Coordinates of C-alpha atoms in Angstrom, one line a residue:
Chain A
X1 CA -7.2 40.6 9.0
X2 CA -7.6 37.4 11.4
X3 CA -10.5 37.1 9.0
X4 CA -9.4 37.6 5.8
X5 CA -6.7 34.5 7.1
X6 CA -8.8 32.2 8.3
X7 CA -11.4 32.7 5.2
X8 CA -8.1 32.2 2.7
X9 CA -7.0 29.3 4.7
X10 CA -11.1 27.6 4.9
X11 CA -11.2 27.9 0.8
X12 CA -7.4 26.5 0.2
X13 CA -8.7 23.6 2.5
X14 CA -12.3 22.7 1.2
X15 CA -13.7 21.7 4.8
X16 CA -16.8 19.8 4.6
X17 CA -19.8 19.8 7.3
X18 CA -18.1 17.4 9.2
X19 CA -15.2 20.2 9.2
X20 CA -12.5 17.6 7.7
X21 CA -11.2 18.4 4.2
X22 CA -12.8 17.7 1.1
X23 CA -10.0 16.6 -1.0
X24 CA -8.8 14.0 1.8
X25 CA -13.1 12.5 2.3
X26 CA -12.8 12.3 -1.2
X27 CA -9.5 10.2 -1.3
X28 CA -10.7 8.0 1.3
X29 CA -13.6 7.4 -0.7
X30 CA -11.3 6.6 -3.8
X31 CA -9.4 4.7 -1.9
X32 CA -12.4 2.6 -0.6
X33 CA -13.3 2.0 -4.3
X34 CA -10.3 1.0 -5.5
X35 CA -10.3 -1.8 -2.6
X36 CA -13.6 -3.3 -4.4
X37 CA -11.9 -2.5 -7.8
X38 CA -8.3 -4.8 -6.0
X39 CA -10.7 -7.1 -4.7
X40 CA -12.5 -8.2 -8.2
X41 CA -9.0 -8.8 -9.8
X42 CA -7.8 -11.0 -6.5
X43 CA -11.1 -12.6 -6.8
X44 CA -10.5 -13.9 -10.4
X45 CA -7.6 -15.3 -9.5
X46 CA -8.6 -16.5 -6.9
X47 CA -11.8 -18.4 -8.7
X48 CA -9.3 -19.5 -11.0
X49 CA -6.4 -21.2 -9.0
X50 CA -5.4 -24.4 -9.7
X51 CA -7.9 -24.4 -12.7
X52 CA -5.4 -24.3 -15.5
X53 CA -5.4 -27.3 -17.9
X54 CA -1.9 -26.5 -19.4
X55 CA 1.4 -25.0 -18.0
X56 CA 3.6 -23.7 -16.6
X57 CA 1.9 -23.8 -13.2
X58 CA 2.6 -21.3 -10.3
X59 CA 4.8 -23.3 -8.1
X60 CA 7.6 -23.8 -11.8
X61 CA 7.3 -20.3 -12.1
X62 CA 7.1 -18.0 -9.2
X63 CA 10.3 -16.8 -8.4
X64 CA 10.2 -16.4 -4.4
X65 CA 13.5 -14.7 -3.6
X66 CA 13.0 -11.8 -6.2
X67 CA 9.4 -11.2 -5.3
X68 CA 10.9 -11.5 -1.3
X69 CA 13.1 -9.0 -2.5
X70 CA 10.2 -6.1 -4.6
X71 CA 8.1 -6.6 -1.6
X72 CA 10.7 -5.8 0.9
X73 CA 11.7 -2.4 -1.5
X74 CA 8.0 -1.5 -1.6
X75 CA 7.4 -1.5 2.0
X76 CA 10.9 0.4 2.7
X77 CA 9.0 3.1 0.2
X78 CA 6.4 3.3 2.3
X79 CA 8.5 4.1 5.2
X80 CA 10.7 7.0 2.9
X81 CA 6.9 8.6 1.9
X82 CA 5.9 8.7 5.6
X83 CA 9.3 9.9 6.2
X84 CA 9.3 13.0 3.5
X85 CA 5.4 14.3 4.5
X86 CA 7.3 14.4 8.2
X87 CA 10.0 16.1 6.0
X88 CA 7.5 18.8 4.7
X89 CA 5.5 19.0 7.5
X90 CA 8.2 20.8 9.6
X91 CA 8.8 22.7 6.8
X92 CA 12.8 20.6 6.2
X93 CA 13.0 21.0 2.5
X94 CA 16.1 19.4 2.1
X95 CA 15.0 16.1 3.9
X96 CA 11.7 16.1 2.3
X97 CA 13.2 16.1 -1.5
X98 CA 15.5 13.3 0.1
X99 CA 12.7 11.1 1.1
X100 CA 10.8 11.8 -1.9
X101 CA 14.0 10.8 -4.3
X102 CA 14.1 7.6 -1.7
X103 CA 10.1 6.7 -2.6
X104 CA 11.0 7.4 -6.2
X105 CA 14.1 5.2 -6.4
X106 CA 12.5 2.3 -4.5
X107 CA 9.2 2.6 -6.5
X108 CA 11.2 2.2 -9.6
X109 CA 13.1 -1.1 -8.3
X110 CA 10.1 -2.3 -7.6
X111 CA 8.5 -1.7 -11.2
X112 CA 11.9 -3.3 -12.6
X113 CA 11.5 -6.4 -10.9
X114 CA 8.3 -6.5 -12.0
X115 CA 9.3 -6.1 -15.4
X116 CA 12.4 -8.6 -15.0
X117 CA 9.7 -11.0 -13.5
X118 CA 7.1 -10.6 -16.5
X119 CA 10.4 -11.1 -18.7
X120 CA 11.1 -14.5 -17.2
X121 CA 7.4 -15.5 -17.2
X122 CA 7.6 -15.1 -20.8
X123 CA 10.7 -17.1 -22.0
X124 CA 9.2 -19.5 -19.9
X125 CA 6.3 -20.1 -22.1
X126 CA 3.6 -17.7 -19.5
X127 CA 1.9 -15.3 -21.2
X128 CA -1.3 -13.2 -20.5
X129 CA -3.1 -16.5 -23.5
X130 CA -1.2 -19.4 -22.0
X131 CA -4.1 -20.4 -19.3
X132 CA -5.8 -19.0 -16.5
X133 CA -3.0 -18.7 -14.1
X134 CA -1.5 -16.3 -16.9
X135 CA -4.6 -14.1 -17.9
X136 CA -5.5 -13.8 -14.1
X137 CA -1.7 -13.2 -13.2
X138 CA -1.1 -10.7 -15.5
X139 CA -4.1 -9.2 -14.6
X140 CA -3.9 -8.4 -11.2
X141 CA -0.1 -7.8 -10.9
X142 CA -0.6 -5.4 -14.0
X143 CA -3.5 -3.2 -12.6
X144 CA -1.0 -3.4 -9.6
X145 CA 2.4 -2.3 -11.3
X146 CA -0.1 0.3 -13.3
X147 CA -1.0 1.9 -10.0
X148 CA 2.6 1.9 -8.5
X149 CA 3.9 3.8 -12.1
X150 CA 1.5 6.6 -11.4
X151 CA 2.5 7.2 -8.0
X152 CA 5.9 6.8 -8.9
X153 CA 5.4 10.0 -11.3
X154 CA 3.0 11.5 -8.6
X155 CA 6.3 11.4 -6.5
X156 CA 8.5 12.6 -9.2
X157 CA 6.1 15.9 -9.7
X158 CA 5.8 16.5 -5.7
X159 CA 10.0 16.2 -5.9
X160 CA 10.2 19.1 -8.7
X161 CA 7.6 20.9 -6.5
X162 CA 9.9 20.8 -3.5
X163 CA 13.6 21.3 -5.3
X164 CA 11.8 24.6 -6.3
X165 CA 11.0 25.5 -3.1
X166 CA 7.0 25.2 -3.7
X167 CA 6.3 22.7 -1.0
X168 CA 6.0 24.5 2.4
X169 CA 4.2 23.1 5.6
X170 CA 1.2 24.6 4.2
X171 CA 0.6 21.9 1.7
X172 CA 1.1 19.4 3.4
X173 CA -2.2 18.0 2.0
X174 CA -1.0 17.5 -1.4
X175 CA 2.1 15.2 0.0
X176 CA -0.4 13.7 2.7
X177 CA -2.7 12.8 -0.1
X178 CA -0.1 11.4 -2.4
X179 CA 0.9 9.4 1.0
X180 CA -2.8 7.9 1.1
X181 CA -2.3 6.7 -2.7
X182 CA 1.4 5.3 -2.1
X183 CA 0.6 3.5 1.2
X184 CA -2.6 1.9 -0.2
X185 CA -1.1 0.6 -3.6
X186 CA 1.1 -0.8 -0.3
X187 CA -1.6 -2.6 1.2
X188 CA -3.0 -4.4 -2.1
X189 CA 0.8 -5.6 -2.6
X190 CA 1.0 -7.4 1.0
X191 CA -2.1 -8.9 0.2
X192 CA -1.2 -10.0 -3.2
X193 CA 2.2 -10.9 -2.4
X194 CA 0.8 -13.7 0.5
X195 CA -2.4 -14.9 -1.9
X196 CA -0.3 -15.4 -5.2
X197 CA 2.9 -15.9 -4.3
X198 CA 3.1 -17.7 -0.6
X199 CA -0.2 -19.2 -0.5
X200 CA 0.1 -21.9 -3.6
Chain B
X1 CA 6.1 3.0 21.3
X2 CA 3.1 4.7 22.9
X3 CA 5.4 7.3 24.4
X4 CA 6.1 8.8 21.2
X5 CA 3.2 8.7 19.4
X6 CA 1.4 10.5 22.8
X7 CA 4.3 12.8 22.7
X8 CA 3.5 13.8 19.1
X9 CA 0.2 13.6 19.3
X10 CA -0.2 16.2 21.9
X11 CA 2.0 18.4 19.7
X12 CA 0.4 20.8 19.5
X13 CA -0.4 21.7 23.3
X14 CA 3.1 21.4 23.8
X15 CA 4.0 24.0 21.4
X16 CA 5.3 22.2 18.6
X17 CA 4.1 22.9 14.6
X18 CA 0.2 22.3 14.4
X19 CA 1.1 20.0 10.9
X20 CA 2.6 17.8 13.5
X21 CA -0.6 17.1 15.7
X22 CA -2.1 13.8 15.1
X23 CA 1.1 11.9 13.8
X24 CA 3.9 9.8 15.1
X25 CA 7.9 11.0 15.5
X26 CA 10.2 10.0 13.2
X27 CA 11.6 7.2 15.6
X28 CA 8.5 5.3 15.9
X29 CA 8.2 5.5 11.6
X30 CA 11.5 3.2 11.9
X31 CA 10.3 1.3 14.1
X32 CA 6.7 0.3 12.3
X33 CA 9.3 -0.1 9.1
X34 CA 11.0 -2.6 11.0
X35 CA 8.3 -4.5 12.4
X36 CA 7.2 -5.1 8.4
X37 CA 10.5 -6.0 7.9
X38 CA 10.4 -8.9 10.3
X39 CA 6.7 -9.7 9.5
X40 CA 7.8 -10.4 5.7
X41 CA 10.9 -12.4 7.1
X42 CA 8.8 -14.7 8.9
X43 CA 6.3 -14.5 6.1
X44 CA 9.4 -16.0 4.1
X45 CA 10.3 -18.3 6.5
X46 CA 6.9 -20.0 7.2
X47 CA 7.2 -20.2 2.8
X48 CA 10.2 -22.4 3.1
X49 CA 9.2 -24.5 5.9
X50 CA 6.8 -25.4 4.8
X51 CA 3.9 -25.5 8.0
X52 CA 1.0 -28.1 6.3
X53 CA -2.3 -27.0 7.8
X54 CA -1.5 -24.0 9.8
X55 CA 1.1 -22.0 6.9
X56 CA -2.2 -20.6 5.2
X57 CA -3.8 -19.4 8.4
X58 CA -0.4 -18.1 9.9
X59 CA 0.5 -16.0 6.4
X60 CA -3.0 -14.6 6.4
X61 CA -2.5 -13.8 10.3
X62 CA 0.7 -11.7 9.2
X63 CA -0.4 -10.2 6.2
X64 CA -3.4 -8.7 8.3
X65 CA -0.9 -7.5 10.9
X66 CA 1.1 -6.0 8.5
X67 CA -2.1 -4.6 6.6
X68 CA -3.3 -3.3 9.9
X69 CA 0.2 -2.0 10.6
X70 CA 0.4 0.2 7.3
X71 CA -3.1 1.1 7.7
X72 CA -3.0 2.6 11.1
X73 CA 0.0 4.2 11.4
X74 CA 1.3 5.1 7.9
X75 CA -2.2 6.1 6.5
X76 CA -2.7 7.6 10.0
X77 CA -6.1 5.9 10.4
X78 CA -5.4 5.4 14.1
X79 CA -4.8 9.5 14.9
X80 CA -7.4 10.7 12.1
X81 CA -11.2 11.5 12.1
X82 CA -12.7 8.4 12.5
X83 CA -15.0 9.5 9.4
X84 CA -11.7 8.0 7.7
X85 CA -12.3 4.8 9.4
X86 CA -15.6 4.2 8.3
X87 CA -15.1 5.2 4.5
X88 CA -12.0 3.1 4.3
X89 CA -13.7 0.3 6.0
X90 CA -17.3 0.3 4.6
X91 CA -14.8 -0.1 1.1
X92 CA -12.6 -3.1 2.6
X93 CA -15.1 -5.2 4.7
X94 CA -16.8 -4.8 1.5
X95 CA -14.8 -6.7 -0.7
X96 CA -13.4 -9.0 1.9
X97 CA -17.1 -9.9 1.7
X98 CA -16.8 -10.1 -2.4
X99 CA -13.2 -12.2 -2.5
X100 CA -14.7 -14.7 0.6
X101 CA -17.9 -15.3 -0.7
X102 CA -16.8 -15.8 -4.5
X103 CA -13.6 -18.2 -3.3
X104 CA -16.2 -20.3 -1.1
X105 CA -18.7 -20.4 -3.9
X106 CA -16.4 -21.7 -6.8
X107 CA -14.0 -23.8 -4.2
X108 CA -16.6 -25.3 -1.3
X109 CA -19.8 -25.3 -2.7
X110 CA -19.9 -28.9 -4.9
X111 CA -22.2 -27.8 -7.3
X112 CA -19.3 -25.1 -8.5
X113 CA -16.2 -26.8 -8.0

């Protein structure tokens, strides 16, 4: 019976050789790609600052206090996802469907100050054909607001999950995993938000 | 700090749920949360103020803290396999390597600028 268990719980959990879990080597690995895959867009821009021969420039345009504003929401979000895998984790379905709505909510301000920001850049005269500062602007912050729309419906399918009562302790993975993929979409925004925004 | 992440940590000899073992409580979450908080703050602040030479150094300094913050206790890095570690770092140091070389080529080296 003990067995039986065990041999159930081994093949729900993939364990390598190196007796850690498949699925979460495997989003590590992801995750380690999709640092070179950040790093080429931040690059570009990089290359490119200060290279545009036409307006509007960064300083004209960045709008500080909003992106202030996204950054503090995103990293708040972070906080509510490490704050609902707790939630499911001890098995507290109730306060893991509230952290999940909170990374939900907070992911979506985020992505509509984005929008509201790309808005802005555009009746300003910025646009992805404008210059360099545009194409490698929109760019990076695109890729970026792309990544933080899927995780946004990640969240969304891990809250049905749990308002139907199919996220117990035991898959914890899945929201661990989901964790991985909010907090590093986290990560690239710190780094963006210091490179493009404060560092001009 | 320490307190409760060795509290949690050690879970799982002290009887609590074996999910738990390797992560931080609740209280020390908040507290990382508001450590970014204050990091961004100052982040903002050093922005307005506008520090000449040092600002560039000092943002970097406190984006890697809060990087490193995120990182470690968030993504659990500092209470997982250190397998982990390695695969997330072999990806980041990397392309640090990539974004450092390429901004020194096209920005320092004359023959690019």
């Amino acid at each position: 019976m003990a067995e039986a268990t065990a041999a159930a719980h081994a093949d729900e959990h993939h364990y390598t050789s190196t007796g850690l879990d498949s699925w979460k080597v495997g989003f590590w690995t992801f995750i380690g790609s999709e640092c070179l895959f950040f790093a080429s867009l931040i690059s570009t821009y990089m290359v490119y600052k200060g290279s545009s021969v036409q307006g509007p420039y960064p300083p004209e345009i960045l709008n500080i206090p909003l992106t202030t504003f996204s950054t503090f929401v995103l990293l708040m979000s972070s906080l509510a996802m490490v704050l609902a895998l707790d939630g499911v984790q001890r098995g507290d379905r109730k306060l893991s469907m509230i952290w999940l709505a909170g990374v939900i909510v907070l992911g979506s301000i985020f992505l509509g100050c984005q929008v509201y920001e790309f808005n802005e850049f555009v009746h300003h005269g910025l646009t992805i054909q404008q210059n360099l500062f545009g194409s490698s602007f929109f760019v990076l912050t695109g890729f970026h607001g792309a990544h933080v729309t899927v995780g946004v419906i990640w969240m969304t399918t891990l809250f049905i999950l749990a308002a139907r009562g199919k996220l117990a302790p035991s898959d914890a993975l899945k929201v661990e995993i989901a964790g991985l993929y909010w907090h590093f979409v986290d990560i690239v925004w710190i780094a963006i938000f210091v490179l493009v925004y404060l560092i001009q | 700090m320490s307190a409760d992440v060795t509290q949690s940590t050690h879970g799982h000899e002290h009887g609590e749920a074996e999910e738990h073992e390797g992560h931080a409580s609740v209280k020390f979450y908040w507290m990382i949360g508001g450590i970014l908080a204050i990091l961004t703050a100052m982040e903002v602040a050093a922005f307005y103020m506008d520090l000449g030479a040092v600002e560039a150094p000092f943002l970097l300094t406190l984006s890697a803290a809060k990087f490193a913050l995120v990182v470690m206790f968030f993504m659990h890095l500092k209470f997982d396999s250190k397998i982990f570690t390695g695969v997330f770092m072999a990806g980041l140091v990397l392309a640090a390597f990539m974004v450092t070389a390429l901004v020194v080529l096209y920005h320092v080296v004359p023959a690019y600028r």
